[in-house]
Short mmCIF file of C-alpha atoms and ligand atoms in Angstrom, two decimals:
data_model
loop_
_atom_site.label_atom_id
_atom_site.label_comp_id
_atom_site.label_asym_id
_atom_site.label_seq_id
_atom_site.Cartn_x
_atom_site.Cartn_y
_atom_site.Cartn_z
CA UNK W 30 72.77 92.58 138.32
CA UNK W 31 71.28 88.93 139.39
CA UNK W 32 73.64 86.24 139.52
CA UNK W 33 72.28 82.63 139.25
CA UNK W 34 74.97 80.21 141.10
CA UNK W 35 75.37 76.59 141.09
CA UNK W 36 77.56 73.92 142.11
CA UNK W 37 78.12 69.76 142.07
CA UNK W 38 75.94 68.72 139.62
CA UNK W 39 77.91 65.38 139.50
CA UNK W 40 76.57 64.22 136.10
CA UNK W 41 73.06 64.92 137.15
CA UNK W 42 71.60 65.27 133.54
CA UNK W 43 67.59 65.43 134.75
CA UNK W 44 68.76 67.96 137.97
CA UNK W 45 70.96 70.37 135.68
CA UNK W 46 68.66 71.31 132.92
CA UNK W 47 65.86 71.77 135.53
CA UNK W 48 67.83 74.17 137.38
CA UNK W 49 68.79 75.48 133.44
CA UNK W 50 64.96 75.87 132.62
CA UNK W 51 64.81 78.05 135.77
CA UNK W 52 66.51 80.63 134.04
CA UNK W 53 64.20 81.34 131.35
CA UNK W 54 62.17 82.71 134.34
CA UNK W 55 64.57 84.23 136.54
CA UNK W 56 66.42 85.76 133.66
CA UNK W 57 69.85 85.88 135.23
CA UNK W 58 72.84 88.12 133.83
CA UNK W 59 75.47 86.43 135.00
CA UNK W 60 75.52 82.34 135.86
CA UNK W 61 78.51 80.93 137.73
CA UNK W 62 79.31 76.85 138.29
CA UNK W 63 80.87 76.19 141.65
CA UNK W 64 82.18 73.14 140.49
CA UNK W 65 81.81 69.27 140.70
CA UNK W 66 80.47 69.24 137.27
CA UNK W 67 81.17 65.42 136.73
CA UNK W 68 81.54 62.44 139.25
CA UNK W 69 78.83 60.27 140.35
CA UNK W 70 76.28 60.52 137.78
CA UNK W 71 75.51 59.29 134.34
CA UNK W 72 75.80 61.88 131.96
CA UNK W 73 79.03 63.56 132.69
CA UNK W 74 79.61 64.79 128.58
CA UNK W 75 76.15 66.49 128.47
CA UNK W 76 76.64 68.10 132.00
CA UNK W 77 80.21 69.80 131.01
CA UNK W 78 78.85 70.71 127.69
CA UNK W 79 76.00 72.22 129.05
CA UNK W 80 77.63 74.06 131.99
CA UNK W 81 80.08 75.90 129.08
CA UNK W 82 77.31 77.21 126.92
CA UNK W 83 75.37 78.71 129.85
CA UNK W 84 77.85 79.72 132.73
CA UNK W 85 80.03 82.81 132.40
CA UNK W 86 82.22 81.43 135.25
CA UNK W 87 83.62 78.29 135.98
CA UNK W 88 85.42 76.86 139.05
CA UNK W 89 86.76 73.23 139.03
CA UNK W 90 85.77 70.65 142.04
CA UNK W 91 87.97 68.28 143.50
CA UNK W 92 86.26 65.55 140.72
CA UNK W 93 86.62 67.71 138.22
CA UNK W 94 90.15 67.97 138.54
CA UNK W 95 90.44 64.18 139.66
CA UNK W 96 88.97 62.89 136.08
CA UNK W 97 91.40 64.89 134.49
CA UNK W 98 94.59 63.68 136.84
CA UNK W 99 95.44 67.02 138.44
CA UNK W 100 94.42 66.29 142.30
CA UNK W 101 94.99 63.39 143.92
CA UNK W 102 92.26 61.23 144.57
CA UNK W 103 93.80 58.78 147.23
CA UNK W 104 91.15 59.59 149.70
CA UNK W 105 88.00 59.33 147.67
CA UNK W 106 85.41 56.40 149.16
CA UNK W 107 85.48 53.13 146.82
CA UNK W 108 82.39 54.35 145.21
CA UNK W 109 83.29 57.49 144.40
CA UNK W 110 86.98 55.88 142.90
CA UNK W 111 84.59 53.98 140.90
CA UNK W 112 82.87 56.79 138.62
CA UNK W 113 85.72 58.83 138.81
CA UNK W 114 88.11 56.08 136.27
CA UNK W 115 84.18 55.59 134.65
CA UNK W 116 83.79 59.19 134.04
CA UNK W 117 87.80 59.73 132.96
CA UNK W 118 86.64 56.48 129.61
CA UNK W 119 83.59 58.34 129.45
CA UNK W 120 84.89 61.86 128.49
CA UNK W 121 86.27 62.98 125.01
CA UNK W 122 89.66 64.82 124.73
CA UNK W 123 87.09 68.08 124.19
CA UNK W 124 85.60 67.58 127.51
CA UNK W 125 89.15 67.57 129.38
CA UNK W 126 90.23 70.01 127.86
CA UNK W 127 86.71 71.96 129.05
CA UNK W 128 87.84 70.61 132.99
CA UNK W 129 91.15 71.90 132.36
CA UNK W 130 90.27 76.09 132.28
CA UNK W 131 88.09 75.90 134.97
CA UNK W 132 89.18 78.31 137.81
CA UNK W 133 90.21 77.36 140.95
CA UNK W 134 88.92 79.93 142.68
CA UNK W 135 87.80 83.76 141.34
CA UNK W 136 87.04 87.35 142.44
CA UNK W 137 84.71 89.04 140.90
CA UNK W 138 82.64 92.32 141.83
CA UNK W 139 82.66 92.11 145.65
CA UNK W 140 82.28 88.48 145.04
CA UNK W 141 84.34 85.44 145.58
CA UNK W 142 83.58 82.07 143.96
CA UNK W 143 85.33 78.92 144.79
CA UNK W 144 84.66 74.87 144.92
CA UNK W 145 85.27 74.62 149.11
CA UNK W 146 87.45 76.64 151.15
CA UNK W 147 88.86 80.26 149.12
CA UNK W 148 91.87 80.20 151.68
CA UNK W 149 93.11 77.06 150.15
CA UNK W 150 91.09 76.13 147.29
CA UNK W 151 92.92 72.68 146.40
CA UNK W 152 92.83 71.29 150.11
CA UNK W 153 89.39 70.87 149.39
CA UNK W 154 88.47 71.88 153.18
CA UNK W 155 84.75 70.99 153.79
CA UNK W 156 83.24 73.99 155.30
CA UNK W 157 80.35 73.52 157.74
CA UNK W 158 80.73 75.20 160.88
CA UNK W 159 80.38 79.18 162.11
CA UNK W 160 84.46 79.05 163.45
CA UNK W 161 85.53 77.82 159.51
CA UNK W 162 83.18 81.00 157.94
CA UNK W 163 84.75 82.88 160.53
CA UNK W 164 88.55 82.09 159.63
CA UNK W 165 87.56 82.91 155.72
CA UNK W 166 85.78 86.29 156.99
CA UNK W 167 89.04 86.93 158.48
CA UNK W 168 91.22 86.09 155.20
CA UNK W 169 89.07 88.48 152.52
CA UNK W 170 87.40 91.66 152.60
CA UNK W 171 84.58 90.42 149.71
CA UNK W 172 80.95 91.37 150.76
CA UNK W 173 79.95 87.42 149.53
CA UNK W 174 81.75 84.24 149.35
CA UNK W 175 79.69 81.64 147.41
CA UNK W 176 80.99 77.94 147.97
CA UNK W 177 79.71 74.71 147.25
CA UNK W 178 81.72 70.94 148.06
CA UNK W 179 79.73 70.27 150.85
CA UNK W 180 76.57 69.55 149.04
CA UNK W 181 74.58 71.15 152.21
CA UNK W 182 73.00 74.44 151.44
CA UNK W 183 73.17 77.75 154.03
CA UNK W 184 73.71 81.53 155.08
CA UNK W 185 76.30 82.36 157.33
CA UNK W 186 76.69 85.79 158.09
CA UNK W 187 79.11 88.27 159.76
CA UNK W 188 77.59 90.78 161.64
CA UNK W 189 80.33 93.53 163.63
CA UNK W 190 78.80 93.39 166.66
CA UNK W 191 77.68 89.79 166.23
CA UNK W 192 80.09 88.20 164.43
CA UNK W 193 78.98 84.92 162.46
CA UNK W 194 75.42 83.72 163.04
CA UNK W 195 73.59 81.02 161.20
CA UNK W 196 71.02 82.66 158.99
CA UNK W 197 67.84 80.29 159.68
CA UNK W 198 66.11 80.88 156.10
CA UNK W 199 66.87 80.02 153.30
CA UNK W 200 66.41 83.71 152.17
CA UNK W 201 68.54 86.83 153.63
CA UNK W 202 67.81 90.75 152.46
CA UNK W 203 71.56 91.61 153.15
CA UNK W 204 72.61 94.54 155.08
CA UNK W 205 75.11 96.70 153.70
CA UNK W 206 76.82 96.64 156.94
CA UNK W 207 77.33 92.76 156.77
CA UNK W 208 79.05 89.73 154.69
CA UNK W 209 77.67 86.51 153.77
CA UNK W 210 79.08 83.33 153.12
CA UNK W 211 76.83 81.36 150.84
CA UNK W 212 76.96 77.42 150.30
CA UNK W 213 74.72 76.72 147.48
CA UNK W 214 73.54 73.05 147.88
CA UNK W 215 73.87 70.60 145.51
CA UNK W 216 72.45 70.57 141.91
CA UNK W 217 72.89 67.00 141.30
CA UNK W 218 73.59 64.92 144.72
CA UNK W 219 71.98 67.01 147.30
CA UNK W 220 72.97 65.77 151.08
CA UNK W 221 70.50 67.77 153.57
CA UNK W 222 67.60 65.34 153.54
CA UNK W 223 65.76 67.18 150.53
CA UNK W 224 66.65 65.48 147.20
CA UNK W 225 65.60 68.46 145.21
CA UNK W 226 68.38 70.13 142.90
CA UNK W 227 69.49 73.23 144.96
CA UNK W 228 71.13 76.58 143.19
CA UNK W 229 71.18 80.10 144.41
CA UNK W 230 69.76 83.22 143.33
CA UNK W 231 71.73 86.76 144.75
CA UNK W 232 70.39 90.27 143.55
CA UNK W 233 72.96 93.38 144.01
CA UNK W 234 70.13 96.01 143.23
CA UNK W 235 67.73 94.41 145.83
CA UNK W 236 70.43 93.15 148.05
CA UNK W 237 68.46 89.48 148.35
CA UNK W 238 70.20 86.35 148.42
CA UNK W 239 68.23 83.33 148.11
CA UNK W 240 67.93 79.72 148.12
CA UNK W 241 65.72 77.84 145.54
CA UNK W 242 65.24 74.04 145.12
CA UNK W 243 63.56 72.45 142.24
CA UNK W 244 62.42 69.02 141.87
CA UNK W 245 63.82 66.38 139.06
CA UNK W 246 62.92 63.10 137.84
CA UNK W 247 64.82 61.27 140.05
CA UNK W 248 63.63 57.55 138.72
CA UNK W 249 65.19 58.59 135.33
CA UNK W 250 68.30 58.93 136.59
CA UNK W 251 68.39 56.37 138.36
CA UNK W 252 67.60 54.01 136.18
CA UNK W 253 70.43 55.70 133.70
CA UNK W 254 73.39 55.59 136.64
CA UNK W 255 72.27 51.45 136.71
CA UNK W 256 72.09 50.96 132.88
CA UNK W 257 75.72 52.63 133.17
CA UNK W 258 76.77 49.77 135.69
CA UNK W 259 77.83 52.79 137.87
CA UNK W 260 77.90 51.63 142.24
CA UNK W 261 74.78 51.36 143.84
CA UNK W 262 75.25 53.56 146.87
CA UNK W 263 75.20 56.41 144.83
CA UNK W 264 71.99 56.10 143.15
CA UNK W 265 70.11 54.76 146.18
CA UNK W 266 71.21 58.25 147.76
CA UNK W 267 69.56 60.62 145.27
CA UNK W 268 66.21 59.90 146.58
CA UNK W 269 67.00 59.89 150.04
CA UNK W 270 68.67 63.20 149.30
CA UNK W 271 71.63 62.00 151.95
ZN1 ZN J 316 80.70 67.50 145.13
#
């Protein structure tokens, strides 16, 4: 089975269907949406209505569930405050109600999918260091974790007699020996220096796990996130890929 798995798209209309035209070549069985589907971007109806035709699971993001009032969002920047109350008079009743059965975190075939951090999925912990992976290692027995949130894709593995290294590639042939946790990247605001939407591609028959990024037309949306008045930090980012 090949899984196709994405995360924070952030109302990335141009990114998403990119990474959604991949598929038609890739031919995935199952495609799974860390998360983060709205926030940010300009096009935060046509991103949630997309991700529910083509995902077969769905896992809600911290602005996700701050459009629709169920985490607090106290300690978002100004900007991101901003397209949060934009996106909440932007989205039909239809759309929250979308938000609202997204997962917050789910198991699934030796698998476990969740926004940031499984252990506690709605303190939103951004993981980014080899002692975090470790801690979540510790709390499951699943052979992957895939996790998004941070926006910065990577392989960490655990190893038993070299516990948690760093996987420097952005593809791994997995050892059945060994667990992986996965970050995805960003579909829609990516934040590692490379703007290009990133999603993740993991076979079980071959054992591969890999990273792909794909490029978008960046200027067109862009220019939609000004015509929607939306702050502009966050569309001077998407180029920089910061
Ligand atoms: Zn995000």
């Amino acid at each position: 089975m090949r899984y196709m798995i994405f995360s924070d798209i952030h109302g990335n209309l141009d990114a998403l269907e990119r990474v959604i035209e991949e598929i038609d070549m890739l031919r995935p069985d199952m495609i799974v949406c860390l998360g983060d589907v709205v926030g940010y971007g300009a096009n935060p109806r046509e991103c949630v209505e997309i991700v529910e035709e083509y995902t077969h699971i769905r896992i809600g993001g911290n602005h996700d569930l701050a459009t629709i009032g169920l985490t607090d969002s106290s300690d978002f920047n100004l900007a991101a405050k901003r397209s949060i109350s934009w996106t909440e008079r932007t989205l039909d009743p239809s759309h929250r109600e979308m938000l609202e059965r997204y997962a917050s975190m789910k198991r699934y075939n030796r698998c476990i999918f969740a926004h940031a951090t499984p252990i506690s999925p709605l303190s939103w912990e951004y993981i980014y260091t080899v002692s975090q992976a470790r801690n979540i290692f510790k709390n499951f027995r699943e052979k992957f974790i895939f996790i998004g949130h941070t926006h910065v894709p990577g392989i960490i593995a655990y190893e038993q007699n070299n516990p948690c290294t760093v996987v420097r590639d952005s593809m791994v042939t997995t050892k059945p020996e060994s667990r992986y946790l996965v970050n995805v990247g960003s579909v829609g605001q990516p934040r590692d220096g490379d703007p290009r939407a990133s999603y993740a591609i993991y076979d079980n028959k071959t054992g591969l796990v890999r990273l792909y990024r794909v490029e978008y037309n960046i200027k067109e949306t862009q220019d939609r996130m000004m015509r929607c008045g939306l702050p502009i930090r966050l569309i001077a980012r998407l180029e920089r890929g910061l």
